[in-house]
Short mmCIF file of C-alpha atoms in Angstrom, two decimals:
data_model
loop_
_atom_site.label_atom_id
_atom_site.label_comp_id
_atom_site.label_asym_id
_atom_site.label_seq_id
_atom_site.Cartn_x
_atom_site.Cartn_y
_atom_site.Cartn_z
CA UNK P 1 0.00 0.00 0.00
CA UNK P 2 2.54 2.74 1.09
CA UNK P 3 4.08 2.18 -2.87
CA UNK P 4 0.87 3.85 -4.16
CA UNK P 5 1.63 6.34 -2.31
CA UNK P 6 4.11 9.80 -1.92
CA UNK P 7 4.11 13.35 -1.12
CA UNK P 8 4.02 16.45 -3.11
CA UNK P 9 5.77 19.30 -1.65
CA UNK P 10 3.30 22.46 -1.61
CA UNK P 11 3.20 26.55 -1.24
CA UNK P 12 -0.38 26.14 -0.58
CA UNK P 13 0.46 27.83 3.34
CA UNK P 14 -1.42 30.50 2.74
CA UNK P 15 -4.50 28.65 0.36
CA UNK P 16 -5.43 25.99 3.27
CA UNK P 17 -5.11 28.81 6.46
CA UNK P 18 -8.53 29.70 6.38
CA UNK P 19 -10.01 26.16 6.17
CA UNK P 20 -7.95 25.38 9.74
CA UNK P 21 -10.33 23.74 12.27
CA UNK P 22 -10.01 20.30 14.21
CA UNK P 23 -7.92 17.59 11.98
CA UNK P 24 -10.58 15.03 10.02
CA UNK P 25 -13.90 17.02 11.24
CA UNK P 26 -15.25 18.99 8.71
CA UNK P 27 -17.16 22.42 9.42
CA UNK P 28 -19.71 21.82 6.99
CA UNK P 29 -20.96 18.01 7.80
CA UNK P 30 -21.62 15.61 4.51
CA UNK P 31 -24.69 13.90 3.79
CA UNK P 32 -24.12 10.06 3.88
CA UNK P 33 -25.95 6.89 3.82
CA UNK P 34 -25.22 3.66 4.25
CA UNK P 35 -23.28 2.38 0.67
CA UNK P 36 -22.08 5.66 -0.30
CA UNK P 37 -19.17 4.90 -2.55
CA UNK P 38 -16.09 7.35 -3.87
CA UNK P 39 -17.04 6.29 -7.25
CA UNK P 40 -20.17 6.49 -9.23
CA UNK P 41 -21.42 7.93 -5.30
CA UNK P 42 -23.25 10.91 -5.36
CA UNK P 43 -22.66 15.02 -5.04
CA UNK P 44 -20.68 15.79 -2.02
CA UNK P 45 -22.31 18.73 0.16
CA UNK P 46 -20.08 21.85 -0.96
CA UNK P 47 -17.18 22.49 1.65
CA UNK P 48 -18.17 18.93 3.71
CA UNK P 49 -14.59 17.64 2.95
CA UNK P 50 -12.12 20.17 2.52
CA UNK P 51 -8.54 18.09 2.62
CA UNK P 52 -9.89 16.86 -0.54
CA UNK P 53 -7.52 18.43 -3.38
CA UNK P 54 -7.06 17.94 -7.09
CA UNK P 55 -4.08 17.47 -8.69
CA UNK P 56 -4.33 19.14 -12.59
CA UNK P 57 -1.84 19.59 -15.12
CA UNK P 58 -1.36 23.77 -15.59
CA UNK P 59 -3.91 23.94 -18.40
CA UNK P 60 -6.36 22.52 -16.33
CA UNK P 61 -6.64 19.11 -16.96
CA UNK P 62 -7.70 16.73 -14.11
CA UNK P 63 -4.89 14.14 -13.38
CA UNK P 64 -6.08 12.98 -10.02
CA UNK P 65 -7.09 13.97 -6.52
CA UNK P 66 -5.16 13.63 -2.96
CA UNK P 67 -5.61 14.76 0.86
CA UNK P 68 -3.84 17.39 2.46
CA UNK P 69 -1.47 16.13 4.67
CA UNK P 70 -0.77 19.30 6.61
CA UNK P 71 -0.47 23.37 4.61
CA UNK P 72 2.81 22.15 2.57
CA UNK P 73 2.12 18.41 1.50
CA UNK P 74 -0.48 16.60 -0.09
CA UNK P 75 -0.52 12.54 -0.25
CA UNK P 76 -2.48 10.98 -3.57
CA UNK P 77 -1.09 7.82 -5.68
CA UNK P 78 2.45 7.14 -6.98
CA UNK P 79 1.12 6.76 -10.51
CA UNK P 80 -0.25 10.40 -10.56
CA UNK P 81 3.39 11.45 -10.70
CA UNK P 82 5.52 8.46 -11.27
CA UNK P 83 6.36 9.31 -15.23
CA UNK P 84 6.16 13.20 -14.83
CA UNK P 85 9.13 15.05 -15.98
CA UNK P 86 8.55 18.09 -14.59
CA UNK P 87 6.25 18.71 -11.38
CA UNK P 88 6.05 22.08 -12.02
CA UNK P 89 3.91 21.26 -15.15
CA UNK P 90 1.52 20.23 -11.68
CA UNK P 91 -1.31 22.79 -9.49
CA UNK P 92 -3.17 21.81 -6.54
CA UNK P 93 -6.37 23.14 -6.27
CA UNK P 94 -7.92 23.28 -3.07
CA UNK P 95 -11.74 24.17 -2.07
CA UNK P 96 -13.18 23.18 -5.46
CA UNK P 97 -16.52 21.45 -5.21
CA UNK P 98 -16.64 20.90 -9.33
CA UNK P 99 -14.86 20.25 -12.40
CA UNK P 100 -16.27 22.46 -14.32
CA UNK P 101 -16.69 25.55 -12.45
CA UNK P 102 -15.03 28.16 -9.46
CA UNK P 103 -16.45 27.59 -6.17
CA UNK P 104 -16.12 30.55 -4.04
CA UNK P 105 -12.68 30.50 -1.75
CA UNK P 106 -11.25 27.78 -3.81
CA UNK P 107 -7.20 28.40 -4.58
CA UNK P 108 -4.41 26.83 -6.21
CA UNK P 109 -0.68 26.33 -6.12
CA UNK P 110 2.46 25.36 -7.75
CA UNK P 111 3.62 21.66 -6.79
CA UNK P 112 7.11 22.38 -6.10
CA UNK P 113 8.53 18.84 -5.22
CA UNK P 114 7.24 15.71 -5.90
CA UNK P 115 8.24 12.67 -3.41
CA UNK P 116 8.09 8.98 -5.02
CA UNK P 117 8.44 5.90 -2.68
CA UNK P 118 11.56 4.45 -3.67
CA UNK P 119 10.12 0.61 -3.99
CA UNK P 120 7.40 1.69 -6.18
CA UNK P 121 7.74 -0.19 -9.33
CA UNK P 122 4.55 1.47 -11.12
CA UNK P 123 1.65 -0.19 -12.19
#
């Protein structure tokens, strides 16, 4: 399990500081029932899960999603990374509730670093 995973290096300090309250609880609480899956689930409540991040390529384009880790570092799979050349072709954006529009207080910043586990063979 820990191959599928590393660490992207973040200035997103200032783009998480006003969504600080107690670790895992979310301010806004999310609707669930019973069998609610991640995919092919249903909306998520606006703002009810707000480590949630996507990872996109600079022109926009979804590559995949991760969980802040603290305000610098974000964890998400090995393969969203693993063949990448350059990591600064790489935003996080933080706050959005949609694809395919601009949720109010949602940022975004430059992935700086990006942190492979050295045993991950890809895949």
């Amino acid at each position: 399990m820990q191959s599928l995973f590393f660490c992207l290096a973040l200035l997103v300090g200032t783009a998480v500081a006003h969504h600080v309250g107690e670790c895992g609880v979310p301010r806004i609480q999310p609707a669930l029932e019973a069998g609610d899956r991640i995919e092919g689930g249903k909306e998520a409540v606006p703002g009810s899960w707000p480590w949630h991040v996507q990872v996109n390529e600079r022109d926009g384009h979804h590559r995949c999603s991760g969980a802040l880790v603290d305000d610098e570092h974000v964890v998400t799979a090995a393969q969203c990374v693993w063949k990448l050349k350059n990591v600064g072709e790489l935003r996080v954006l933080a706050g959005a509730h949609s694809r395919d529009s601009v949720a109010e207080g949602q940022m975004s910043a430059d992935v700086a670093e990006a942190c492979v586990y050295k045993g991950y063979k890809g895949g």
